[in-house]
């Protein structure tokens, strides 16, 4: 097995076949107590993140799920339940189960309703971390939907005007079908996610100034202290998109984060970020919105129009002659194809953690090939 050009990064990595990584992740979740179907979808979402280069949200996060299931902090027997149903709008109670199965249920429900009546919105309460939003939005887009998906999270982001972490990184995600697949954007409403900081730390790379604040309200670039401070709620904070001042658009990033907080917190009947993971439950909220293309016109005409718009942007004159113009998802799609063909490069420190998880739940370790970059 040879490495693809995109895999030459700093540090030790192991190449792991996507199917093998999915098998291992599924087995680890099953051994920790998850039902088979719940383990399958959770593993698929985690490995999809690694395939697309979103390593911060991939199997590096497996431990939190395994320990949560094993220790009872995540309800292994939870089945999402419709608790409010007003036709095109539904609310689900996830009963403190895994976030991925709950959000998949919500997406499929929204797609079904929108297919019949044109549009649908589904809120989820009492859930847990659900991985990358893009997996769910693209699921809906492949079914012929314009889809939006979002979630709140633990408090890590300081709204503009305060140094106090109140919002989650609150991703905003949309996906739309095209004639050649899906066009999908999935990004945090903070300047950076905590997972990205953890990934930089594993790689031994520095954090730029302007991403985070210490408890004294001053900028910090100490990644380990910042990560631990965010995890243990010690006053460290990430900054919203645009940073902490109006001149660079921080008020816009802050307002977008608030919008997601409203959708996934009080409007969903869930905890807002500042009150999540208290009292033994995650308490997170998720939001799904779908519009069927056939409610807007001829789906094939719409798909073709999306393709033409996308290609016009890609054909724009690049600001850097050595680069090319990309749309959301272009890099992720290329990485996914390369990693499917050549294997997923997983940091040695993450592989060591997977080995610890295997020993903890009593399964065979993941099979991998080692190489040095």
Coordinates of C-alpha atoms in Angstrom, one line a residue:
X1 CA 0.0 0.0 0.0
X2 CA 1.5 3.3 -1.0
X3 CA 0.8 6.8 0.4
X4 CA -1.0 9.5 -1.5
X5 CA 0.7 12.9 -1.9
X6 CA -1.7 14.5 0.6
X7 CA -0.5 12.2 3.3
X8 CA 3.0 13.6 3.7
X9 CA 2.7 15.6 7.0
X10 CA 4.7 16.0 10.1
X11 CA 5.1 13.2 12.6
X12 CA 4.4 9.4 12.7
X13 CA 1.2 8.2 11.1
X14 CA -0.2 4.9 10.3
X15 CA -2.3 4.1 7.2
X16 CA -5.5 2.4 8.0
X17 CA -8.0 1.1 5.4
X18 CA -11.3 2.9 5.8
X19 CA -13.2 -0.4 6.0
X20 CA -10.9 -1.6 8.7
X21 CA -11.3 1.6 10.7
X22 CA -15.0 1.4 10.4
X23 CA -15.1 -2.2 11.5
X24 CA -12.9 -1.5 14.6
X25 CA -14.9 1.6 15.6
X26 CA -18.2 -0.3 15.2
X27 CA -16.9 -3.2 17.3
X28 CA -15.6 -0.8 20.0
X29 CA -19.0 0.9 20.3
X30 CA -20.8 -2.4 20.4
X31 CA -18.5 -3.7 23.1
X32 CA -19.1 -0.6 25.1
X33 CA -22.9 -1.3 25.0
X34 CA -24.3 0.4 21.9
X35 CA -26.9 -1.3 19.8
X36 CA -25.7 -2.6 16.5
X37 CA -27.5 -0.1 14.3
X38 CA -26.4 2.8 16.6
X39 CA -22.8 1.6 16.5
X40 CA -22.8 1.3 12.7
X41 CA -24.1 4.9 12.0
X42 CA -21.8 6.4 14.7
X43 CA -18.8 4.7 13.2
X44 CA -19.7 5.7 9.7
X45 CA -19.9 9.4 10.7
X46 CA -16.6 9.3 12.6
X47 CA -14.7 7.6 9.8
X48 CA -16.3 9.9 7.2
X49 CA -14.7 12.8 9.1
X50 CA -11.3 11.1 8.9
X51 CA -11.8 10.3 5.2
X52 CA -12.6 14.0 4.4
X53 CA -9.6 15.3 6.4
X54 CA -11.7 16.6 9.3
X55 CA -9.4 14.5 11.6
X56 CA -10.4 16.6 14.7
X57 CA -13.9 15.0 14.5
X58 CA -13.0 11.5 13.5
X59 CA -11.8 8.4 15.5
X60 CA -9.7 10.7 17.7
X61 CA -13.1 11.3 19.5
X62 CA -14.0 7.6 19.9
X63 CA -12.9 7.5 23.5
X64 CA -15.6 10.0 24.6
X65 CA -18.3 7.7 23.1
X66 CA -16.9 4.5 24.5
X67 CA -16.5 5.9 28.0
X68 CA -19.9 7.5 27.9
X69 CA -21.6 4.3 26.9
X70 CA -19.6 2.1 29.3
X71 CA -20.0 4.4 32.2
X72 CA -23.7 5.2 31.7
X73 CA -23.3 8.9 30.9
X74 CA -24.8 8.1 27.4
X75 CA -28.0 6.1 27.4
X76 CA -27.1 3.0 25.4
X77 CA -30.8 2.0 25.1
X78 CA -32.2 5.3 24.0
X79 CA -34.7 5.4 21.1
X80 CA -35.5 8.9 19.7
X81 CA -39.2 9.7 20.3
X82 CA -41.5 12.2 18.6
X83 CA -42.9 14.4 21.4
X84 CA -44.4 17.1 19.2
X85 CA -45.8 16.7 15.7
X86 CA -47.4 19.6 13.8
X87 CA -47.1 18.3 10.2
X88 CA -44.1 19.9 8.8
X89 CA -42.5 20.6 12.2
X90 CA -41.5 17.8 14.7
X91 CA -39.6 17.7 18.0
X92 CA -37.7 14.6 19.0
X93 CA -36.5 13.6 22.4
X94 CA -33.1 11.7 22.1
X95 CA -33.4 10.4 25.7
X96 CA -29.7 11.1 26.2
X97 CA -28.6 8.6 23.6
X98 CA -25.8 8.9 21.0
X99 CA -26.2 12.0 18.9
X100 CA -25.5 10.3 15.5
X101 CA -28.5 7.9 15.6
X102 CA -30.8 10.6 16.9
X103 CA -29.8 13.1 14.2
X104 CA -30.0 10.4 11.4
X105 CA -33.6 9.7 12.6
X106 CA -34.4 13.5 12.5
X107 CA -32.9 13.8 9.0
X108 CA -34.8 10.9 7.6
X109 CA -38.0 12.2 9.2
X110 CA -37.4 15.7 7.7
X111 CA -36.8 14.2 4.3
X112 CA -39.9 12.1 4.4
X113 CA -42.1 15.1 5.4
X114 CA -40.5 17.4 2.9
X115 CA -40.9 14.9 0.1
X116 CA -44.7 14.9 0.8
X117 CA -45.4 18.5 1.8
X118 CA -42.5 20.4 0.4
X119 CA -40.6 21.5 3.6
X120 CA -39.9 20.2 7.1
X121 CA -38.1 21.2 10.2
X122 CA -37.1 18.8 13.0
X123 CA -35.7 19.8 16.4
X124 CA -33.9 17.4 18.8
X125 CA -33.5 17.8 22.5
X126 CA -31.6 15.8 25.2
X127 CA -28.9 14.6 22.8
X128 CA -25.1 14.2 22.8
X129 CA -22.3 15.1 20.4
X130 CA -23.2 14.1 16.8
X131 CA -19.9 14.4 14.9
X132 CA -19.7 16.3 11.6
X133 CA -22.9 18.0 10.5
X134 CA -22.0 17.6 6.8
X135 CA -22.7 13.8 6.9
X136 CA -26.3 14.4 7.8
X137 CA -26.9 17.4 5.4
X138 CA -25.4 15.4 2.5
X139 CA -27.7 12.4 3.4
X140 CA -30.7 14.7 2.9
X141 CA -29.2 16.3 -0.2
X142 CA -28.8 12.9 -1.9
X143 CA -32.5 12.4 -1.3
X144 CA -33.3 15.6 -3.3
X145 CA -33.3 18.2 -0.5
X146 CA -31.8 21.6 0.1
X147 CA -30.8 20.8 3.7
X148 CA -29.5 22.8 6.7
X149 CA -28.2 21.0 9.8
X150 CA -26.8 22.6 13.0
X151 CA -26.1 21.7 16.7
X152 CA -25.1 23.5 19.8
X153 CA -22.2 22.3 22.0
X154 CA -20.4 22.9 25.3
X155 CA -19.7 26.6 26.1
X156 CA -16.4 27.5 24.5
X157 CA -17.0 30.7 22.5
X158 CA -17.1 34.2 23.9
X159 CA -19.7 36.4 22.2
X160 CA -18.3 39.7 21.0
X161 CA -18.2 42.2 23.9
X162 CA -17.4 39.6 26.6
X163 CA -14.5 37.3 27.5
X164 CA -16.8 34.7 29.0
X165 CA -17.5 31.4 27.1
X166 CA -21.2 31.2 26.5
X167 CA -21.8 29.7 23.1
X168 CA -20.7 26.4 21.6
X169 CA -18.7 26.3 18.3
X170 CA -22.2 25.8 16.8
X171 CA -21.6 24.7 13.3
X172 CA -23.7 26.0 10.4
X173 CA -24.1 23.5 7.6
X174 CA -26.0 23.3 4.3
X175 CA -26.0 20.9 1.4
X176 CA -27.7 21.0 -2.0
X177 CA -27.9 18.4 -4.8
X178 CA -26.1 19.0 -8.0
X179 CA -26.0 17.1 -11.2
X180 CA -22.6 15.6 -10.1
X181 CA -23.2 15.0 -6.4
X182 CA -23.7 17.4 -3.6
X183 CA -22.4 20.9 -2.7
X184 CA -21.9 21.1 1.1
X185 CA -20.5 23.6 3.5
X186 CA -19.9 22.6 7.2
X187 CA -18.2 25.0 9.4
X188 CA -18.1 26.3 13.0
X189 CA -19.3 29.8 13.8
X190 CA -16.2 30.2 15.9
X191 CA -12.8 31.1 14.4
X192 CA -11.6 27.6 15.1
X193 CA -13.0 24.5 16.9
X194 CA -11.4 22.9 20.0
X195 CA -10.9 19.7 18.0
X196 CA -8.7 21.7 15.6
X197 CA -6.6 22.9 18.5
X198 CA -6.3 19.3 19.7
X199 CA -5.2 18.2 16.2
X200 CA -2.5 21.0 16.1
X201 CA -1.3 19.9 19.5
X202 CA -0.9 16.3 18.3
X203 CA 1.1 17.5 15.3
X204 CA 3.2 19.8 17.4
X205 CA 2.1 22.9 15.4
X206 CA 1.5 26.4 16.9
X207 CA -1.7 28.2 17.4
X208 CA -2.0 31.7 15.8
X209 CA -2.8 34.7 17.8
X210 CA -6.4 35.7 17.7
X211 CA -8.1 32.3 18.1
X212 CA -8.5 32.1 21.8
X213 CA -8.5 34.1 25.1
X214 CA -7.2 33.1 28.5
X215 CA -9.2 33.6 31.7
X216 CA -7.6 37.0 32.1
X217 CA -9.3 38.0 28.8
X218 CA -5.9 38.3 27.0
X219 CA -5.0 36.4 23.8
X220 CA -3.4 33.1 24.4
X221 CA -1.5 30.7 22.1
X222 CA -0.8 28.0 24.6
X223 CA -2.7 25.0 23.1
X224 CA -2.5 22.5 26.0
X225 CA -3.6 25.1 28.5
X226 CA -6.4 26.4 26.3
X227 CA -7.7 22.9 25.5
X228 CA -7.7 21.9 29.2
X229 CA -9.2 25.2 30.1
X230 CA -12.0 24.8 27.6
X231 CA -12.7 21.2 28.7
X232 CA -12.8 22.0 32.4
X233 CA -14.6 25.3 32.0
X234 CA -11.8 27.4 33.6
X235 CA -12.6 30.6 31.8
X236 CA -10.7 30.0 28.5
X237 CA -12.6 31.0 25.4
X238 CA -12.5 30.7 21.6
X239 CA -13.4 33.8 19.5
X240 CA -16.4 34.0 17.1
X241 CA -15.9 34.2 13.4
X242 CA -14.3 37.5 12.7
X243 CA -12.6 37.6 16.1
X244 CA -13.4 39.8 19.0
X245 CA -13.9 43.2 17.4
X246 CA -16.4 44.7 15.0
X247 CA -13.8 45.9 12.5
X248 CA -13.2 42.4 11.4
X249 CA -16.8 41.2 11.6
X250 CA -16.8 39.6 15.0
X251 CA -20.3 40.9 15.5
X252 CA -21.5 38.8 12.5
X253 CA -19.9 35.6 13.8
X254 CA -21.3 36.2 17.2
X255 CA -24.8 36.8 15.8
X256 CA -24.6 33.6 13.7
X257 CA -23.6 31.6 16.8
X258 CA -26.5 33.1 18.7
X259 CA -28.9 32.0 15.9
X260 CA -27.7 28.4 16.1
X261 CA -27.9 28.7 19.9
X262 CA -31.6 29.8 19.6
X263 CA -32.5 27.0 17.1
X264 CA -30.8 24.2 19.1
X265 CA -31.4 25.5 22.6
X266 CA -34.6 27.2 23.8
X267 CA -36.5 26.7 20.5
X268 CA -35.7 23.0 20.5
X269 CA -36.5 22.7 24.3
X270 CA -32.8 21.7 24.8
X271 CA -30.2 23.2 27.0
X272 CA -28.3 26.1 25.6
X273 CA -24.6 25.7 25.6
X274 CA -23.8 27.3 28.9
X275 CA -26.0 24.7 30.7
X276 CA -25.1 21.5 28.7
X277 CA -23.5 18.4 30.2
X278 CA -24.9 19.2 33.7
X279 CA -26.9 16.8 35.9
X280 CA -25.7 13.7 34.2
X281 CA -26.9 14.4 30.6
X282 CA -25.5 16.1 27.6
X283 CA -28.7 18.1 27.0
X284 CA -27.6 19.1 23.5
X285 CA -30.0 20.2 20.8
X286 CA -29.9 19.7 17.0
X287 CA -31.8 21.2 14.1
X288 CA -32.7 19.9 10.6
X289 CA -34.4 21.9 7.9
X290 CA -35.3 20.5 4.4
X291 CA -36.9 21.8 1.3
X292 CA -37.6 19.4 -1.5
X293 CA -36.3 20.5 -4.9
X294 CA -39.5 19.4 -6.5
X295 CA -41.4 21.9 -4.4
X296 CA -39.3 24.7 -6.1
X297 CA -39.6 23.6 -9.7
X298 CA -38.0 20.9 -12.0
X299 CA -35.3 19.3 -9.8
X300 CA -33.1 18.5 -12.8
X301 CA -33.2 22.2 -14.0
X302 CA -32.4 23.3 -10.4
X303 CA -29.5 20.8 -10.2
X304 CA -28.1 22.0 -13.5
X305 CA -28.4 25.6 -12.4
X306 CA -26.5 24.8 -9.2
X307 CA -23.8 23.2 -11.3
X308 CA -23.5 26.2 -13.6
X309 CA -23.2 28.6 -10.6
X310 CA -20.6 26.4 -9.0
X311 CA -18.5 26.1 -12.1
X312 CA -18.6 29.9 -12.7
X313 CA -17.1 30.4 -9.2
X314 CA -14.5 27.7 -9.8
X315 CA -13.6 29.3 -13.1
X316 CA -13.0 32.7 -11.5
X317 CA -9.5 34.2 -11.7
X318 CA -7.5 32.9 -8.7
X319 CA -6.1 35.5 -6.4
X320 CA -2.9 33.3 -6.2
X321 CA -1.9 32.2 -9.7
X322 CA -0.4 29.0 -8.2
X323 CA -3.7 28.0 -6.7
X324 CA -7.3 27.5 -7.9
X325 CA -10.6 28.6 -6.7
X326 CA -12.4 26.0 -4.6
X327 CA -15.9 25.7 -3.4
X328 CA -17.0 24.2 0.0
X329 CA -16.5 20.4 -0.1
X330 CA -14.0 20.4 -3.0
X331 CA -10.9 19.7 -0.8
X332 CA -12.9 17.2 1.3
X333 CA -14.1 15.3 -1.8
X334 CA -10.6 15.0 -3.1
X335 CA -9.2 13.8 0.2
X336 CA -12.0 11.3 0.6
X337 CA -11.2 9.8 -2.8
X338 CA -7.5 9.6 -2.1
X339 CA -7.9 8.2 1.4
X340 CA -10.4 5.6 0.2
X341 CA -7.8 4.5 -2.4
X342 CA -4.6 4.7 -0.2
X343 CA -5.8 4.4 3.4
X344 CA -6.5 7.0 6.1
X345 CA -3.3 8.5 7.8
X346 CA -3.9 8.3 11.5
X347 CA -1.5 9.9 14.0
X348 CA 0.5 7.5 16.0
X349 CA -0.8 9.1 19.2
X350 CA -4.4 8.4 18.0
X351 CA -3.5 4.8 17.1
X352 CA -2.1 4.4 20.6
X353 CA -5.4 5.7 22.0
X354 CA -7.3 3.2 19.8
X355 CA -5.1 0.4 21.2
X356 CA -6.0 1.5 24.8
X357 CA -9.7 1.5 23.8
X358 CA -9.4 -2.0 22.4
X359 CA -7.8 -3.2 25.6
X360 CA -10.5 -1.4 27.7
X361 CA -13.5 -3.0 25.9
X362 CA -11.8 -6.3 25.1
X363 CA -11.5 -6.4 21.3
X364 CA -8.6 -6.9 18.9
X365 CA -6.6 -3.7 18.1
X366 CA -7.1 -2.0 14.8
X367 CA -4.9 -3.4 12.0
X368 CA -2.7 -0.8 10.3
X369 CA 0.5 -0.3 8.3
X370 CA 3.2 1.9 9.8
X371 CA 5.2 4.4 7.9
X372 CA 7.3 7.5 8.7
X373 CA 6.8 10.8 7.0

